[in-house]
Amino acid sequence: MNHFAEANHVASAVAPALGNQFIVDLYDCGCERFDDLEWVEGVMVEAAQRAQATIVDVVFHKFSPIGISGIVVISESHLAIHTWPEYRYAAIDVFTCGEILDCEAAIAHLGAAFGARQRSVVKVARGAMEIIKRRTPSNPYLAPTSAG
Amino acid sequence: MNHFAEANHVASAVAPALGNQFIVDLYDCGCERFDDLEWVEGVMVEAAQRAQATIVDVVFHKFSPIGISGIVVISESHLAIHTWPEYRYAAIDVFTCGEILDCEAAIAHLGAAFGARQRSVVKVARGAMEIIKRRTPSNPYLAPTSAG
């Protein structure tokens, strides 16, 4: 069951866009190392690698008494995670620009690693070209591409 | 005009939840320092401060030839930005847990600072309590709260 199925449909209708953001909710996670900072960081880094992303920076923090927040900055945007071990729940974002990354491989890895028995994945288009072309018909910069 | 108005309605129906994520798209930004790393970082830090968030870490990168990616990790989750100066577009996330933060103040500051002539703001509920209570009726941890 996908609670956000309708939102997914809305997002899909907005393509093409500069980037795509996958909003991943992992519920009822059975993994035993859910509150292990090093393990969670490793899972997220491997997810970025499986997506074929270029990692720029990795920042993870553990909170008291439990809970982890972490970001993997990639050239193509970022992966983010926030965990609530007491609820066996993790909120993950996989945000990428360009079409070359394998986000599905990253998301499959995350679901398997955390042992999620229920998940919700919503794809949201970011930077609708329809709006950009209407609002900024003339390009103020010479360079046609940028990171994001 | 809000391209994601319907998605917003879907998200609103999923409350209560552990967190809220505001997906903010700023189009046709008129600010002159759009590709100034120090300025963008300052704007994002001030947004976190206006939301009354507790800042844990700040990570910003400038890409070649243009474009900035940045994350402000807060105790209550994170703020993230990716910019496409050539399209005068910025993709921003304001992700918070708990009800005490003033996300609207943060988003208003961001829109004004970037001089966005069009914006889309979608609120997405993260960690639906309805699912959590059904999937994990017994709490494996003693501590009732965690960061995220």
PDB file of N, CA and C in Angstrom, chain B residues 36-137:
ATOM      1  N   ASP B  36      26.776  33.023  -5.174  1.00  0.00           N
ATOM      2  CA  ASP B  36      27.758  33.439  -4.163  1.00  0.00           C
ATOM      3  C   ASP B  36      27.629  32.478  -2.969  1.00  0.00           C
ATOM      4  N   LEU B  37      28.609  31.613  -2.825  1.00  0.00           N
ATOM      5  CA  LEU B  37      28.539  30.540  -1.818  1.00  0.00           C
ATOM      6  C   LEU B  37      28.284  31.083  -0.419  1.00  0.00           C
ATOM      7  N   GLU B  38      29.044  32.094  -0.031  1.00  0.00           N
ATOM      8  CA  GLU B  38      28.932  32.637   1.323  1.00  0.00           C
ATOM      9  C   GLU B  38      27.542  33.241   1.553  1.00  0.00           C
ATOM     10  N   TRP B  39      27.039  33.924   0.538  1.00  0.00           N
ATOM     11  CA  TRP B  39      25.720  34.553   0.667  1.00  0.00           C
ATOM     12  C   TRP B  39      24.623  33.494   0.781  1.00  0.00           C
ATOM     13  N   VAL B  40      24.655  32.487  -0.072  1.00  0.00           N
ATOM     14  CA  VAL B  40      23.624  31.434  -0.039  1.00  0.00           C
ATOM     15  C   VAL B  40      23.655  30.697   1.309  1.00  0.00           C
ATOM     16  N   GLU B  41      24.860  30.400   1.767  1.00  0.00           N
ATOM     17  CA  GLU B  41      24.983  29.730   3.071  1.00  0.00           C
ATOM     18  C   GLU B  41      24.381  30.596   4.181  1.00  0.00           C
ATOM     19  N   GLY B  42      24.660  31.897   4.126  1.00  0.00           N
ATOM     20  CA  GLY B  42      24.112  32.810   5.139  1.00  0.00           C
ATOM     21  C   GLY B  42      22.597  32.852   5.109  1.00  0.00           C
ATOM     22  N   VAL B  43      22.033  32.851   3.913  1.00  0.00           N
ATOM     23  CA  VAL B  43      20.568  32.875   3.773  1.00  0.00           C
ATOM     24  C   VAL B  43      19.954  31.613   4.372  1.00  0.00           C
ATOM     25  N   MET B  44      20.582  30.469   4.119  1.00  0.00           N
ATOM     26  CA  MET B  44      20.040  29.201   4.621  1.00  0.00           C
ATOM     27  C   MET B  44      20.179  29.107   6.151  1.00  0.00           C
ATOM     28  N   VAL B  45      21.308  29.561   6.671  1.00  0.00           N
ATOM     29  CA  VAL B  45      21.497  29.546   8.130  1.00  0.00           C
ATOM     30  C   VAL B  45      20.470  30.464   8.796  1.00  0.00           C
ATOM     31  N   GLU B  46      20.249  31.632   8.189  1.00  0.00           N
ATOM     32  CA  GLU B  46      19.260  32.537   8.781  1.00  0.00           C
ATOM     33  C   GLU B  46      17.851  31.948   8.710  1.00  0.00           C
ATOM     34  N   ALA B  47      17.563  31.201   7.635  1.00  0.00           N
ATOM     35  CA  ALA B  47      16.252  30.538   7.537  1.00  0.00           C
ATOM     36  C   ALA B  47      16.065  29.562   8.693  1.00  0.00           C
ATOM     37  N   ALA B  48      17.120  28.790   8.985  1.00  0.00           N
ATOM     38  CA  ALA B  48      17.044  27.848  10.111  1.00  0.00           C
ATOM     39  C   ALA B  48      16.836  28.595  11.425  1.00  0.00           C
ATOM     40  N   GLN B  49      17.534  29.711  11.569  1.00  0.00           N
ATOM     41  CA  GLN B  49      17.397  30.503  12.798  1.00  0.00           C
ATOM     42  C   GLN B  49      15.988  31.085  12.918  1.00  0.00           C
ATOM     43  N   ARG B  50      15.451  31.561  11.796  1.00  0.00           N
ATOM     44  CA  ARG B  50      14.087  32.134  11.855  1.00  0.00           C
ATOM     45  C   ARG B  50      13.049  31.066  12.179  1.00  0.00           C
ATOM     46  N   ALA B  51      13.364  29.808  11.826  1.00  0.00           N
ATOM     47  CA  ALA B  51      12.457  28.708  12.176  1.00  0.00           C
ATOM     48  C   ALA B  51      12.605  28.301  13.641  1.00  0.00           C
ATOM     49  N   GLN B  52      13.586  28.913  14.332  1.00  0.00           N
ATOM     50  CA  GLN B  52      13.873  28.576  15.739  1.00  0.00           C
ATOM     51  C   GLN B  52      14.497  27.199  15.868  1.00  0.00           C
ATOM     52  N   ALA B  53      15.182  26.752  14.819  1.00  0.00           N
ATOM     53  CA  ALA B  53      15.819  25.434  14.834  1.00  0.00           C
ATOM     54  C   ALA B  53      17.165  25.495  15.547  1.00  0.00           C
ATOM     55  N   THR B  54      17.622  24.330  16.002  1.00  0.00           N
ATOM     56  CA  THR B  54      18.938  24.205  16.620  1.00  0.00           C
ATOM     57  C   THR B  54      19.906  23.657  15.579  1.00  0.00           C
ATOM     58  N   ILE B  55      20.868  24.483  15.145  1.00  0.00           N
ATOM     59  CA  ILE B  55      21.791  24.091  14.083  1.00  0.00           C
ATOM     60  C   ILE B  55      22.870  23.157  14.624  1.00  0.00           C
ATOM     61  N   VAL B  56      23.050  22.025  13.942  1.00  0.00           N
ATOM     62  CA  VAL B  56      24.027  21.006  14.345  1.00  0.00           C
ATOM     63  C   VAL B  56      25.250  21.039  13.430  1.00  0.00           C
ATOM     64  N   ASP B  57      25.041  21.275  12.132  1.00  0.00           N
ATOM     65  CA  ASP B  57      26.147  21.247  11.170  1.00  0.00           C
ATOM     66  C   ASP B  57      25.744  22.026   9.917  1.00  0.00           C
ATOM     67  N   VAL B  58      26.743  22.593   9.249  1.00  0.00           N
ATOM     68  CA  VAL B  58      26.485  23.354   8.024  1.00  0.00           C
ATOM     69  C   VAL B  58      27.505  22.926   6.974  1.00  0.00           C
ATOM     70  N   VAL B  59      27.013  22.434   5.837  1.00  0.00           N
ATOM     71  CA  VAL B  59      27.896  21.916   4.776  1.00  0.00           C
ATOM     72  C   VAL B  59      27.466  22.498   3.437  1.00  0.00           C
ATOM     73  N   PHE B  60      28.341  23.301   2.818  1.00  0.00           N
ATOM     74  CA  PHE B  60      28.016  23.902   1.522  1.00  0.00           C
ATOM     75  C   PHE B  60      29.138  23.667   0.528  1.00  0.00           C
ATOM     76  N   HIS B  61      28.771  23.455  -0.737  1.00  0.00           N
ATOM     77  CA  HIS B  61      29.750  23.248  -1.806  1.00  0.00           C
ATOM     78  C   HIS B  61      29.339  24.062  -3.029  1.00  0.00           C
ATOM     79  N   LYS B  62      30.381  24.590  -3.723  1.00  0.00           N
ATOM     80  CA  LYS B  62      30.143  25.287  -4.991  1.00  0.00           C
ATOM     81  C   LYS B  62      30.670  24.408  -6.115  1.00  0.00           C
ATOM     82  N   PHE B  63      29.885  24.302  -7.154  1.00  0.00           N
ATOM     83  CA  PHE B  63      30.264  23.448  -8.271  1.00  0.00           C
ATOM     84  C   PHE B  63      30.745  24.288  -9.454  1.00  0.00           C
ATOM     85  N   SER B  64      31.444  23.650 -10.369  1.00  0.00           N
ATOM     86  CA  SER B  64      31.965  24.319 -11.559  1.00  0.00           C
ATOM     87  C   SER B  64      31.109  23.968 -12.765  1.00  0.00           C
ATOM     88  N   PRO B  65      30.722  24.902 -13.601  1.00  0.00           N
ATOM     89  CA  PRO B  65      31.055  26.327 -13.509  1.00  0.00           C
ATOM     90  C   PRO B  65      30.157  27.108 -12.550  1.00  0.00           C
ATOM     91  N   ILE B  66      28.930  26.679 -12.380  1.00  0.00           N
ATOM     92  CA  ILE B  66      28.015  27.377 -11.468  1.00  0.00           C
ATOM     93  C   ILE B  66      27.145  26.356 -10.761  1.00  0.00           C
ATOM     94  N   GLY B  67      26.523  26.785  -9.668  1.00  0.00           N
ATOM     95  CA  GLY B  67      25.641  25.909  -8.909  1.00  0.00           C
ATOM     96  C   GLY B  67      26.171  25.665  -7.510  1.00  0.00           C
ATOM     97  N   ILE B  68      25.273  25.692  -6.555  1.00  0.00           N
ATOM     98  CA  ILE B  68      25.632  25.495  -5.150  1.00  0.00           C
ATOM     99  C   ILE B  68      24.720  24.432  -4.549  1.00  0.00           C
ATOM    100  N   SER B  69      25.301  23.546  -3.729  1.00  0.00           N
ATOM    101  CA  SER B  69      24.529  22.601  -2.930  1.00  0.00           C
ATOM    102  C   SER B  69      24.869  22.834  -1.468  1.00  0.00           C
ATOM    103  N   GLY B  70      23.871  22.806  -0.615  1.00  0.00           N
ATOM    104  CA  GLY B  70      24.148  23.037   0.795  1.00  0.00           C
ATOM    105  C   GLY B  70      23.131  22.394   1.704  1.00  0.00           C
ATOM    106  N   ILE B  71      23.601  21.984   2.883  1.00  0.00           N
ATOM    107  CA  ILE B  71      22.737  21.371   3.885  1.00  0.00           C
ATOM    108  C   ILE B  71      22.961  22.065   5.219  1.00  0.00           C
ATOM    109  N   VAL B  72      21.894  22.396   5.905  1.00  0.00           N
ATOM    110  CA  VAL B  72      21.964  22.828   7.298  1.00  0.00           C
ATOM    111  C   VAL B  72      21.313  21.721   8.110  1.00  0.00           C
ATOM    112  N   VAL B  73      22.138  20.940   8.813  1.00  0.00           N
ATOM    113  CA  VAL B  73      21.609  19.879   9.666  1.00  0.00           C
ATOM    114  C   VAL B  73      21.138  20.531  10.970  1.00  0.00           C
ATOM    115  N   ILE B  74      19.906  20.250  11.352  1.00  0.00           N
ATOM    116  CA  ILE B  74      19.359  20.793  12.600  1.00  0.00           C
ATOM    117  C   ILE B  74      18.932  19.627  13.490  1.00  0.00           C
ATOM    118  N   SER B  75      18.816  19.896  14.776  1.00  0.00           N
ATOM    119  CA  SER B  75      18.379  18.838  15.700  1.00  0.00           C
ATOM    120  C   SER B  75      17.031  18.289  15.272  1.00  0.00           C
ATOM    121  N   GLU B  76      16.259  19.125  14.618  1.00  0.00           N
ATOM    122  CA  GLU B  76      14.897  18.757  14.219  1.00  0.00           C
ATOM    123  C   GLU B  76      14.834  18.224  12.782  1.00  0.00           C
ATOM    124  N   SER B  77      15.939  17.916  12.142  1.00  0.00           N
ATOM    125  CA  SER B  77      16.065  17.302  10.811  1.00  0.00           C
ATOM    126  C   SER B  77      17.022  18.105   9.908  1.00  0.00           C
ATOM    127  N   HIS B  78      16.548  18.766   8.831  1.00  0.00           N
ATOM    128  CA  HIS B  78      17.497  19.496   7.986  1.00  0.00           C
ATOM    129  C   HIS B  78      16.821  20.494   7.043  1.00  0.00           C
ATOM    130  N   LEU B  79      17.652  21.433   6.575  1.00  0.00           N
ATOM    131  CA  LEU B  79      17.305  22.274   5.440  1.00  0.00           C
ATOM    132  C   LEU B  79      18.320  21.962   4.343  1.00  0.00           C
ATOM    133  N   ALA B  80      17.862  21.882   3.092  1.00  0.00           N
ATOM    134  CA  ALA B  80      18.761  21.586   1.970  1.00  0.00           C
ATOM    135  C   ALA B  80      18.464  22.524   0.815  1.00  0.00           C
ATOM    136  N   ILE B  81      19.518  22.850   0.046  1.00  0.00           N
ATOM    137  CA  ILE B  81      19.316  23.690  -1.144  1.00  0.00           C
ATOM    138  C   ILE B  81      20.213  23.205  -2.282  1.00  0.00           C
ATOM    139  N   HIS B  82      19.671  23.267  -3.483  1.00  0.00           N
ATOM    140  CA  HIS B  82      20.457  23.055  -4.705  1.00  0.00           C
ATOM    141  C   HIS B  82      20.045  24.158  -5.674  1.00  0.00           C
ATOM    142  N   THR B  83      21.029  24.827  -6.262  1.00  0.00           N
ATOM    143  CA  THR B  83      20.712  25.961  -7.137  1.00  0.00           C
ATOM    144  C   THR B  83      21.112  25.710  -8.591  1.00  0.00           C
ATOM    145  N   TRP B  84      20.346  26.258  -9.483  1.00  0.00           N
ATOM    146  CA  TRP B  84      20.631  26.305 -10.923  1.00  0.00           C
ATOM    147  C   TRP B  84      20.589  27.777 -11.320  1.00  0.00           C
ATOM    148  N   PRO B  85      21.686  28.511 -11.083  1.00  0.00           N
ATOM    149  CA  PRO B  85      21.666  29.959 -11.378  1.00  0.00           C
ATOM    150  C   PRO B  85      21.306  30.256 -12.831  1.00  0.00           C
ATOM    151  N   GLU B  86      21.713  29.395 -13.757  1.00  0.00           N
ATOM    152  CA  GLU B  86      21.424  29.656 -15.171  1.00  0.00           C
ATOM    153  C   GLU B  86      19.926  29.637 -15.466  1.00  0.00           C
ATOM    154  N   TYR B  87      19.161  29.013 -14.574  1.00  0.00           N
ATOM    155  CA  TYR B  87      17.703  28.984 -14.723  1.00  0.00           C
ATOM    156  C   TYR B  87      17.008  29.825 -13.647  1.00  0.00           C
ATOM    157  N   ARG B  88      17.810  30.546 -12.863  1.00  0.00           N
ATOM    158  CA  ARG B  88      17.270  31.348 -11.740  1.00  0.00           C
ATOM    159  C   ARG B  88      16.349  30.503 -10.861  1.00  0.00           C
ATOM    160  N   TYR B  89      16.737  29.254 -10.642  1.00  0.00           N
ATOM    161  CA  TYR B  89      15.898  28.307  -9.902  1.00  0.00           C
ATOM    162  C   TYR B  89      16.654  27.716  -8.707  1.00  0.00           C
ATOM    163  N   ALA B  90      15.949  27.563  -7.604  1.00  0.00           N
ATOM    164  CA  ALA B  90      16.521  26.906  -6.421  1.00  0.00           C
ATOM    165  C   ALA B  90      15.530  25.884  -5.882  1.00  0.00           C
ATOM    166  N   ALA B  91      16.028  24.671  -5.598  1.00  0.00           N
ATOM    167  CA  ALA B  91      15.232  23.602  -4.984  1.00  0.00           C
ATOM    168  C   ALA B  91      15.601  23.538  -3.507  1.00  0.00           C
ATOM    169  N   ILE B  92      14.632  23.761  -2.651  1.00  0.00           N
ATOM    170  CA  ILE B  92      14.895  23.816  -1.205  1.00  0.00           C
ATOM    171  C   ILE B  92      13.979  22.845  -0.469  1.00  0.00           C
ATOM    172  N   ASP B  93      14.529  22.169   0.527  1.00  0.00           N
ATOM    173  CA  ASP B  93      13.729  21.352   1.444  1.00  0.00           C
ATOM    174  C   ASP B  93      13.841  21.932   2.848  1.00  0.00           C
ATOM    175  N   VAL B  94      12.726  21.997   3.534  1.00  0.00           N
ATOM    176  CA  VAL B  94      12.724  22.353   4.965  1.00  0.00           C
ATOM    177  C   VAL B  94      12.018  21.204   5.678  1.00  0.00           C
ATOM    178  N   PHE B  95      12.823  20.354   6.318  1.00  0.00           N
ATOM    179  CA  PHE B  95      12.314  19.114   6.928  1.00  0.00           C
ATOM    180  C   PHE B  95      12.449  19.251   8.440  1.00  0.00           C
ATOM    181  N   THR B  96      11.326  19.158   9.150  1.00  0.00           N
ATOM    182  CA  THR B  96      11.367  19.316  10.603  1.00  0.00           C
ATOM    183  C   THR B  96      10.508  18.270  11.292  1.00  0.00           C
ATOM    184  N   CYS B  97      10.891  17.910  12.510  1.00  0.00           N
ATOM    185  CA  CYS B  97      10.033  17.074  13.337  1.00  0.00           C
ATOM    186  C   CYS B  97       9.579  17.899  14.527  1.00  0.00           C
ATOM    187  N   GLY B  98       8.433  17.540  15.039  1.00  0.00           N
ATOM    188  CA  GLY B  98       7.856  18.324  16.119  1.00  0.00           C
ATOM    189  C   GLY B  98       7.049  19.485  15.556  1.00  0.00           C
ATOM    190  N   GLU B  99       6.317  20.115  16.421  1.00  0.00           N
ATOM    191  CA  GLU B  99       5.390  21.153  15.971  1.00  0.00           C
ATOM    192  C   GLU B  99       5.855  22.553  16.339  1.00  0.00           C
ATOM    193  N   ILE B 100       7.026  22.643  16.980  1.00  0.00           N
ATOM    194  CA  ILE B 100       7.375  23.946  17.554  1.00  0.00           C
ATOM    195  C   ILE B 100       8.106  24.872  16.594  1.00  0.00           C
ATOM    196  N   LEU B 101       8.634  24.338  15.484  1.00  0.00           N
ATOM    197  CA  LEU B 101       9.402  25.195  14.587  1.00  0.00           C
ATOM    198  C   LEU B 101       8.495  26.050  13.699  1.00  0.00           C
ATOM    199  N   ASP B 102       9.020  27.223  13.349  1.00  0.00           N
ATOM    200  CA  ASP B 102       8.266  28.146  12.505  1.00  0.00           C
ATOM    201  C   ASP B 102       8.766  28.031  11.064  1.00  0.00           C
ATOM    202  N   CYS B 103       8.309  26.976  10.391  1.00  0.00           N
ATOM    203  CA  CYS B 103       8.764  26.732   9.017  1.00  0.00           C
ATOM    204  C   CYS B 103       8.299  27.827   8.068  1.00  0.00           C
ATOM    205  N   GLU B 104       7.136  28.388   8.341  1.00  0.00           N
ATOM    206  CA  GLU B 104       6.630  29.440   7.449  1.00  0.00           C
ATOM    207  C   GLU B 104       7.541  30.662   7.466  1.00  0.00           C
ATOM    208  N   ALA B 105       8.104  30.980   8.621  1.00  0.00           N
ATOM    209  CA  ALA B 105       9.031  32.116   8.705  1.00  0.00           C
ATOM    210  C   ALA B 105      10.287  31.820   7.889  1.00  0.00           C
ATOM    211  N   ALA B 106      10.759  30.579   7.955  1.00  0.00           N
ATOM    212  CA  ALA B 106      11.946  30.188   7.188  1.00  0.00           C
ATOM    213  C   ALA B 106      11.671  30.296   5.691  1.00  0.00           C
ATOM    214  N   ILE B 107      10.533  29.788   5.265  1.00  0.00           N
ATOM    215  CA  ILE B 107      10.202  29.780   3.831  1.00  0.00           C
ATOM    216  C   ILE B 107       9.982  31.198   3.317  1.00  0.00           C
ATOM    217  N   ALA B 108       9.348  32.045   4.117  1.00  0.00           N
ATOM    218  CA  ALA B 108       9.141  33.442   3.716  1.00  0.00           C
ATOM    219  C   ALA B 108      10.484  34.145   3.540  1.00  0.00           C
ATOM    220  N   HIS B 109      11.400  33.882   4.458  1.00  0.00           N
ATOM    221  CA  HIS B 109      12.737  34.484   4.359  1.00  0.00           C
ATOM    222  C   HIS B 109      13.452  34.025   3.094  1.00  0.00           C
ATOM    223  N   LEU B 110      13.376  32.751   2.785  1.00  0.00           N
ATOM    224  CA  LEU B 110      14.058  32.213   1.604  1.00  0.00           C
ATOM    225  C   LEU B 110      13.498  32.838   0.316  1.00  0.00           C
ATOM    226  N   GLY B 111      12.190  32.904   0.212  1.00  0.00           N
ATOM    227  CA  GLY B 111      11.577  33.472  -0.983  1.00  0.00           C
ATOM    228  C   GLY B 111      11.951  34.935  -1.178  1.00  0.00           C
ATOM    229  N   ALA B 112      11.984  35.674  -0.071  1.00  0.00           N
ATOM    230  CA  ALA B 112      12.325  37.105  -0.154  1.00  0.00           C
ATOM    231  C   ALA B 112      13.801  37.294  -0.487  1.00  0.00           C
ATOM    232  N   ALA B 113      14.661  36.521   0.156  1.00  0.00           N
ATOM    233  CA  ALA B 113      16.102  36.678  -0.061  1.00  0.00           C
ATOM    234  C   ALA B 113      16.483  36.381  -1.507  1.00  0.00           C
ATOM    235  N   PHE B 114      15.895  35.340  -2.065  1.00  0.00           N
ATOM    236  CA  PHE B 114      16.227  34.966  -3.442  1.00  0.00           C
ATOM    237  C   PHE B 114      15.438  35.795  -4.464  1.00  0.00           C
ATOM    238  N   GLY B 115      14.494  36.587  -4.005  1.00  0.00           N
ATOM    239  CA  GLY B 115      13.718  37.395  -4.938  1.00  0.00           C
ATOM    240  C   GLY B 115      12.901  36.545  -5.896  1.00  0.00           C
ATOM    241  N   ALA B 116      12.344  35.469  -5.381  1.00  0.00           N
ATOM    242  CA  ALA B 116      11.595  34.530  -6.232  1.00  0.00           C
ATOM    243  C   ALA B 116      10.279  35.155  -6.688  1.00  0.00           C
ATOM    244  N   ARG B 117      10.073  35.208  -8.010  1.00  0.00           N
ATOM    245  CA  ARG B 117       8.833  35.769  -8.544  1.00  0.00           C
ATOM    246  C   ARG B 117       7.743  34.704  -8.669  1.00  0.00           C
ATOM    247  N   GLN B 118       8.132  33.436  -8.532  1.00  0.00           N
ATOM    248  CA  GLN B 118       7.142  32.354  -8.489  1.00  0.00           C
ATOM    249  C   GLN B 118       7.669  31.270  -7.568  1.00  0.00           C
ATOM    250  N   ARG B 119       6.796  30.720  -6.784  1.00  0.00           N
ATOM    251  CA  ARG B 119       7.245  29.654  -5.876  1.00  0.00           C
ATOM    252  C   ARG B 119       6.172  28.582  -5.763  1.00  0.00           C
ATOM    253  N   SER B 120       6.640  27.375  -5.446  1.00  0.00           N
ATOM    254  CA  SER B 120       5.738  26.266  -5.168  1.00  0.00           C
ATOM    255  C   SER B 120       6.152  25.692  -3.819  1.00  0.00           C
ATOM    256  N   VAL B 121       5.203  25.558  -2.922  1.00  0.00           N
ATOM    257  CA  VAL B 121       5.493  24.995  -1.597  1.00  0.00           C
ATOM    258  C   VAL B 121       4.542  23.833  -1.354  1.00  0.00           C
ATOM    259  N   VAL B 122       5.096  22.655  -1.121  1.00  0.00           N
ATOM    260  CA  VAL B 122       4.293  21.470  -0.838  1.00  0.00           C
ATOM    261  C   VAL B 122       4.700  20.925   0.531  1.00  0.00           C
ATOM    262  N   LYS B 123       3.707  20.686   1.369  1.00  0.00           N
ATOM    263  CA  LYS B 123       3.964  20.109   2.695  1.00  0.00           C
ATOM    264  C   LYS B 123       3.695  18.614   2.632  1.00  0.00           C
ATOM    265  N   VAL B 124       4.697  17.817   2.956  1.00  0.00           N
ATOM    266  CA  VAL B 124       4.561  16.365   2.925  1.00  0.00           C
ATOM    267  C   VAL B 124       4.742  15.817   4.342  1.00  0.00           C
ATOM    268  N   ALA B 125       3.780  15.045   4.803  1.00  0.00           N
ATOM    269  CA  ALA B 125       3.882  14.415   6.122  1.00  0.00           C
ATOM    270  C   ALA B 125       4.836  13.236   6.033  1.00  0.00           C
ATOM    271  N   ARG B 126       5.756  13.121   6.981  1.00  0.00           N
ATOM    272  CA  ARG B 126       6.714  12.015   7.004  1.00  0.00           C
ATOM    273  C   ARG B 126       6.522  11.175   8.257  1.00  0.00           C
ATOM    274  N   GLY B 127       6.385   9.869   8.090  1.00  0.00           N
ATOM    275  CA  GLY B 127       6.222   8.985   9.233  1.00  0.00           C
ATOM    276  C   GLY B 127       4.800   8.998   9.760  1.00  0.00           C
ATOM    277  N   ALA B 128       3.890   8.465   8.964  1.00  0.00           N
ATOM    278  CA  ALA B 128       2.471   8.486   9.336  1.00  0.00           C
ATOM    279  C   ALA B 128       2.235   7.648  10.601  1.00  0.00           C
ATOM    280  N   MET B 129       1.700   8.281  11.631  1.00  0.00           N
ATOM    281  CA  MET B 129       1.464   7.574  12.898  1.00  0.00           C
ATOM    282  C   MET B 129       0.463   6.435  12.731  1.00  0.00           C
ATOM    283  N   GLU B 130      -0.440   6.568  11.801  1.00  0.00           N
ATOM    284  CA  GLU B 130      -1.428   5.510  11.531  1.00  0.00           C
ATOM    285  C   GLU B 130      -0.717   4.204  11.159  1.00  0.00           C
ATOM    286  N   ILE B 131       0.296   4.317  10.297  1.00  0.00           N
ATOM    287  CA  ILE B 131       1.043   3.124   9.880  1.00  0.00           C
ATOM    288  C   ILE B 131       1.934   2.634  11.013  1.00  0.00           C
ATOM    289  N   ILE B 132       2.608   3.570  11.667  1.00  0.00           N
ATOM    290  CA  ILE B 132       3.539   3.188  12.731  1.00  0.00           C
ATOM    291  C   ILE B 132       2.808   2.430  13.844  1.00  0.00           C
ATOM    292  N   LYS B 133       1.661   2.924  14.242  1.00  0.00           N
ATOM    293  CA  LYS B 133       0.926   2.274  15.333  1.00  0.00           C
ATOM    294  C   LYS B 133       0.435   0.888  14.935  1.00  0.00           C
ATOM    295  N   ARG B 134       0.102   0.736  13.650  1.00  0.00           N
ATOM    296  CA  ARG B 134      -0.386  -0.568  13.194  1.00  0.00           C
ATOM    297  C   ARG B 134       0.764  -1.567  13.066  1.00  0.00           C
ATOM    298  N   ARG B 135       1.926  -1.073  12.587  1.00  0.00           N
ATOM    299  CA  ARG B 135       3.043  -1.965  12.300  1.00  0.00           C
ATOM    300  C   ARG B 135       3.899  -2.256  13.518  1.00  0.00           C
ATOM    301  N   THR B 136       4.002  -1.302  14.438  1.00  0.00           N
ATOM    302  CA  THR B 136       4.870  -1.496  15.602  1.00  0.00           C
ATOM    303  C   THR B 136       4.116  -1.151  16.879  1.00  0.00           C
ATOM    304  N   PRO B 137       3.099  -1.967  17.220  1.00  0.00           N
ATOM    305  CA  PRO B 137       2.298  -1.668  18.414  1.00  0.00           C
ATOM    306  C   PRO B 137       3.098  -1.741  19.713  1.00  0.00           C
TER     307      PRO B 137
END
